[in-house]
mmCIF file of C-alpha atoms in Angstrom:
data_model
loop_
_atom_site.group_PDB
_atom_site.id
_atom_site.type_symbol
_atom_site.label_atom_id
_atom_site.label_comp_id
_atom_site.label_asym_id
_atom_site.label_seq_id
_atom_site.Cartn_x
_atom_site.Cartn_y
_atom_site.Cartn_z
ATOM 1 C CA MET A 1 -20.767 48.174 74.817
ATOM 2 C CA THR A 2 -18.367 47.336 71.988
ATOM 3 C CA ASP A 3 -17.524 49.095 68.724
ATOM 4 C CA ARG A 4 -18.759 46.117 66.696
ATOM 5 C CA HIS A 5 -21.483 46.553 64.142
ATOM 6 C CA PRO A 6 -24.574 44.511 65.096
ATOM 7 C CA THR A 7 -24.101 42.164 62.091
ATOM 8 C CA ASP A 8 -20.362 41.725 62.676
ATOM 9 C CA GLU A 9 -19.686 38.231 63.939
ATOM 10 C CA GLY A 10 -16.093 39.033 64.797
ATOM 11 C CA GLY A 11 -12.786 37.660 63.639
ATOM 12 C CA GLU A 12 -11.032 37.949 60.332
ATOM 13 C CA ALA A 13 -12.741 36.916 57.140
ATOM 14 C CA PRO A 14 -11.461 33.522 56.031
ATOM 15 C CA CYS A 15 -8.859 33.653 53.302
ATOM 16 C CA PHE A 16 -8.776 30.859 50.728
ATOM 17 C CA ALA A 17 -5.942 32.281 48.631
ATOM 18 C CA HIS A 18 -3.642 29.471 49.759
ATOM 19 C CA LEU A 19 -5.862 27.022 47.855
ATOM 20 C CA LEU A 20 -5.010 28.750 44.574
ATOM 21 C CA ASP A 21 -1.312 28.097 45.098
ATOM 22 C CA ALA A 22 -1.727 24.423 45.965
ATOM 23 C CA PRO A 23 -0.584 21.933 43.337
ATOM 24 C CA PRO A 24 -3.431 20.124 41.598
ATOM 25 C CA PRO A 25 -4.339 16.832 43.297
ATOM 26 C CA VAL A 26 -3.558 14.994 40.051
ATOM 27 C CA ASP A 27 -1.064 16.108 37.426
ATOM 28 C CA ASP A 28 -1.414 15.762 33.649
ATOM 29 C CA GLU A 29 0.705 12.620 33.530
ATOM 30 C CA GLN A 30 -1.495 10.922 36.119
ATOM 31 C CA LEU A 31 -4.648 11.974 34.261
ATOM 32 C CA ALA A 32 -3.267 10.579 31.014
ATOM 33 C CA ALA A 33 -2.449 7.278 32.736
ATOM 34 C CA LEU A 34 -5.955 7.201 34.218
ATOM 35 C CA VAL A 35 -7.603 7.623 30.818
ATOM 36 C CA ARG A 36 -5.363 4.965 29.266
ATOM 37 C CA THR A 37 -6.119 2.414 32.017
ATOM 38 C CA LEU A 38 -9.790 3.057 32.818
ATOM 39 C CA ALA A 39 -12.037 0.008 32.831
ATOM 40 C CA ASP A 40 -14.409 2.002 30.603
ATOM 41 C CA ALA A 41 -13.576 2.500 26.958
ATOM 42 C CA VAL A 42 -12.414 5.981 26.002
ATOM 43 C CA VAL A 43 -12.618 6.970 22.345
ATOM 44 C CA ILE A 44 -11.651 10.390 21.004
ATOM 45 C CA ALA A 45 -12.339 11.411 17.419
ATOM 46 C CA ASP A 46 -11.336 14.633 15.680
ATOM 47 C CA ALA A 47 -13.702 17.034 13.921
ATOM 48 C CA GLU A 48 -13.796 14.799 10.835
ATOM 49 C CA GLY A 49 -14.573 11.647 12.839
ATOM 50 C CA THR A 50 -11.115 10.111 12.655
ATOM 51 C CA ILE A 51 -10.158 8.234 15.816
ATOM 52 C CA THR A 52 -7.245 9.950 17.560
ATOM 53 C CA PHE A 53 -7.328 8.064 20.876
ATOM 54 C CA TRP A 54 -8.498 4.555 21.756
ATOM 55 C CA ASN A 55 -7.639 3.059 25.132
ATOM 56 C CA ASP A 56 -7.142 -0.625 25.908
ATOM 57 C CA ALA A 57 -10.699 -0.936 27.262
ATOM 58 C CA ALA A 58 -12.013 0.227 23.875
ATOM 59 C CA GLY A 59 -10.010 -2.622 22.404
ATOM 60 C CA ARG A 60 -11.728 -5.074 24.753
ATOM 61 C CA VAL A 61 -15.195 -3.694 23.953
ATOM 62 C CA PHE A 62 -14.881 -3.377 20.173
ATOM 63 C CA GLY A 63 -12.143 -5.889 19.316
ATOM 64 C CA TRP A 64 -9.730 -3.452 17.649
ATOM 65 C CA SER A 65 -6.380 -2.711 19.281
ATOM 66 C CA PRO A 66 -5.415 0.938 19.793
ATOM 67 C CA GLU A 67 -2.837 0.586 17.024
ATOM 68 C CA GLU A 68 -5.502 -0.677 14.609
ATOM 69 C CA ALA A 69 -8.210 1.821 15.567
ATOM 70 C CA VAL A 70 -6.285 5.112 15.731
ATOM 71 C CA GLY A 71 -6.404 6.741 12.309
ATOM 72 C CA GLN A 72 -9.595 4.913 11.314
ATOM 73 C CA GLY A 73 -13.039 6.460 11.060
ATOM 74 C CA LEU A 74 -15.748 5.832 13.621
ATOM 75 C CA ASP A 75 -17.560 3.620 11.100
ATOM 76 C CA LEU A 76 -15.572 0.667 12.385
ATOM 77 C CA MET A 77 -17.930 0.522 15.387
ATOM 78 C CA ILE A 78 -21.141 1.996 13.917
ATOM 79 C CA PRO A 79 -23.577 -0.471 12.319
ATOM 80 C CA GLU A 80 -24.104 0.415 8.665
ATOM 81 C CA ARG A 81 -27.832 1.108 9.043
ATOM 82 C CA PHE A 82 -27.085 3.899 11.572
ATOM 83 C CA ARG A 83 -24.142 5.583 9.851
ATOM 84 C CA GLU A 84 -26.049 8.200 7.845
ATOM 85 C CA ARG A 85 -27.930 9.386 10.933
ATOM 86 C CA HIS A 86 -24.762 9.314 13.054
ATOM 87 C CA TRP A 87 -22.752 11.399 10.592
ATOM 88 C CA ALA A 88 -25.521 13.973 10.148
ATOM 89 C CA GLY A 89 -25.582 14.507 13.912
ATOM 90 C CA TYR A 90 -21.798 14.466 14.182
ATOM 91 C CA ARG A 91 -21.359 17.107 11.473
ATOM 92 C CA GLN A 92 -24.057 19.295 13.027
ATOM 93 C CA THR A 93 -22.437 19.044 16.465
ATOM 94 C CA MET A 94 -19.017 19.981 15.123
ATOM 95 C CA ALA A 95 -20.452 22.876 13.093
ATOM 96 C CA THR A 96 -22.569 24.348 15.890
ATOM 97 C CA GLY A 97 -20.348 23.416 18.830
ATOM 98 C CA GLU A 98 -23.413 22.168 20.659
ATOM 99 C CA THR A 99 -24.706 18.750 21.577
ATOM 100 C CA ARG A 100 -27.913 17.895 23.329
ATOM 101 C CA TYR A 101 -26.225 14.789 24.681
ATOM 102 C CA GLY A 102 -23.571 16.476 26.812
ATOM 103 C CA ASP A 103 -25.210 15.453 30.068
ATOM 104 C CA GLN A 104 -27.076 12.313 29.034
ATOM 105 C CA LEU A 105 -26.209 8.654 29.028
ATOM 106 C CA LEU A 106 -26.736 7.446 25.470
ATOM 107 C CA GLU A 107 -27.612 3.863 24.639
ATOM 108 C CA VAL A 108 -27.117 2.811 21.033
ATOM 109 C CA PRO A 109 -26.322 -0.240 18.942
ATOM 110 C CA ALA A 110 -22.678 -0.723 18.032
ATOM 111 C CA LEU A 111 -20.555 -3.222 16.178
ATOM 112 C CA HIS A 112 -17.750 -5.504 17.365
ATOM 113 C CA ARG A 113 -14.844 -6.261 15.062
ATOM 114 C CA ASP A 114 -16.123 -9.813 14.548
ATOM 115 C CA GLY A 115 -19.463 -8.441 13.290
ATOM 116 C CA ARG A 116 -21.572 -9.221 16.335
ATOM 117 C CA PRO A 117 -23.921 -6.502 17.496
ATOM 118 C CA LEU A 118 -23.297 -4.697 20.760
ATOM 119 C CA SER A 119 -25.396 -2.393 22.853
ATOM 120 C CA ILE A 120 -23.264 0.391 24.315
ATOM 121 C CA ALA A 121 -23.947 3.083 26.891
ATOM 122 C CA PHE A 122 -21.806 6.217 26.748
ATOM 123 C CA THR A 123 -21.403 9.892 27.492
ATOM 124 C CA VAL A 124 -19.795 12.456 25.209
ATOM 125 C CA THR A 125 -17.779 15.598 25.820
ATOM 126 C CA LEU A 126 -16.779 18.189 23.246
ATOM 127 C CA LEU A 127 -13.074 19.000 23.384
ATOM 128 C CA ARG A 128 -12.308 22.635 22.681
ATOM 129 C CA PRO A 129 -9.011 24.511 22.416
ATOM 130 C CA PRO A 130 -7.842 26.424 25.505
ATOM 131 C CA GLY A 131 -9.886 29.591 25.795
ATOM 132 C CA GLY A 132 -12.890 28.106 23.998
ATOM 133 C CA GLY A 133 -13.860 28.134 20.373
ATOM 134 C CA ALA A 134 -15.182 25.495 18.034
ATOM 135 C CA PRO A 135 -14.790 21.903 19.191
ATOM 136 C CA GLN A 136 -11.740 20.127 17.856
ATOM 137 C CA ALA A 137 -12.789 16.646 18.901
ATOM 138 C CA ILE A 138 -15.369 14.574 20.731
ATOM 139 C CA ALA A 139 -14.508 12.214 23.575
ATOM 140 C CA ALA A 140 -16.773 9.330 24.535
ATOM 141 C CA VAL A 141 -16.610 7.157 27.649
ATOM 142 C CA VAL A 142 -18.222 3.859 26.701
ATOM 143 C CA ARG A 143 -19.423 0.676 28.389
ATOM 144 C CA ASP A 144 -20.575 -2.538 26.793
ATOM 145 C CA ASP A 145 -24.189 -2.777 27.958
ATOM 146 C CA THR A 146 -25.147 -5.752 25.789
ATOM 147 C CA GLU A 147 -25.953 -8.182 28.619
ATOM 148 C CA ARG A 148 -28.091 -5.681 30.512
ATOM 149 C CA TRP A 149 -29.871 -4.620 27.318
ATOM 150 C CA GLN A 150 -30.661 -8.238 26.464
ATOM 151 C CA GLU A 151 -31.906 -8.840 30.009
ATOM 152 C CA ARG A 152 -34.170 -5.769 29.860
ATOM 153 C CA ARG A 153 -35.472 -6.932 26.496
ATOM 154 C CA ARG A 154 -36.200 -10.407 27.892
ATOM 155 C CA LEU A 155 -38.025 -8.915 30.891
ATOM 156 C CA ARG A 156 -40.097 -6.605 28.659
ATOM 157 C CA GLN A 157 -41.049 -9.596 26.536
ATOM 158 C CA GLU A 158 -42.056 -11.628 29.596
ATOM 159 C CA LEU A 159 -44.102 -8.706 30.906
ATOM 160 C CA ALA A 160 -45.876 -8.306 27.571
ATOM 161 C CA GLU A 161 -46.645 -12.038 27.480
ATOM 162 C CA ALA A 162 -47.950 -11.933 31.059
ATOM 163 C CA ARG A 163 -50.221 -9.001 30.224
ATOM 164 C CA ASN A 164 -51.638 -10.932 27.280
ATOM 165 C CA GLN A 165 -52.402 -14.055 29.357
ATOM 166 C CA PRO A 166 -56.097 -14.570 29.996
ATOM 167 C CA THR A 167 -57.019 -14.275 33.662
ATOM 168 C CA ALA A 168 -58.727 -17.113 35.531
ATOM 169 C CA GLY A 169 -62.109 -15.369 35.345
ATOM 170 C CA ASP A 170 -62.020 -14.920 31.535
#
């Protein structure tokens, strides 16, 4: 008979301390390059709604270069009829530090520089100072979803028309 406790499975407990000393798989410079070169648009706006970061993909989606967009307000991509509602929600989010959209894909109308309407899909993340506190900015990762939105709209219309068609027995 051994000295082992009946629940002892033997051997040393695994030690994962070496993982804490390992360098991160991606450093800050690589992360910055990733955000700048993503195929998805990345837009960051400060607490007042002034654009502080706009990657090249945002330029392709909205038509404004990073140099033109940074320093501007978010209104440059928000259709006028939605601005009041947008800003009410934005101010509330910055004041409370909470958003109900933190884990949802949002789909909203947007505006291209040339005035044409877009349909965009995006997620948002509140950016807080190290250690927490009130959000200092909001980051959005955005895709132009206009083609898919138009296709869904066309299919809904076809479905509605098909439902309204009289059947052969009518």
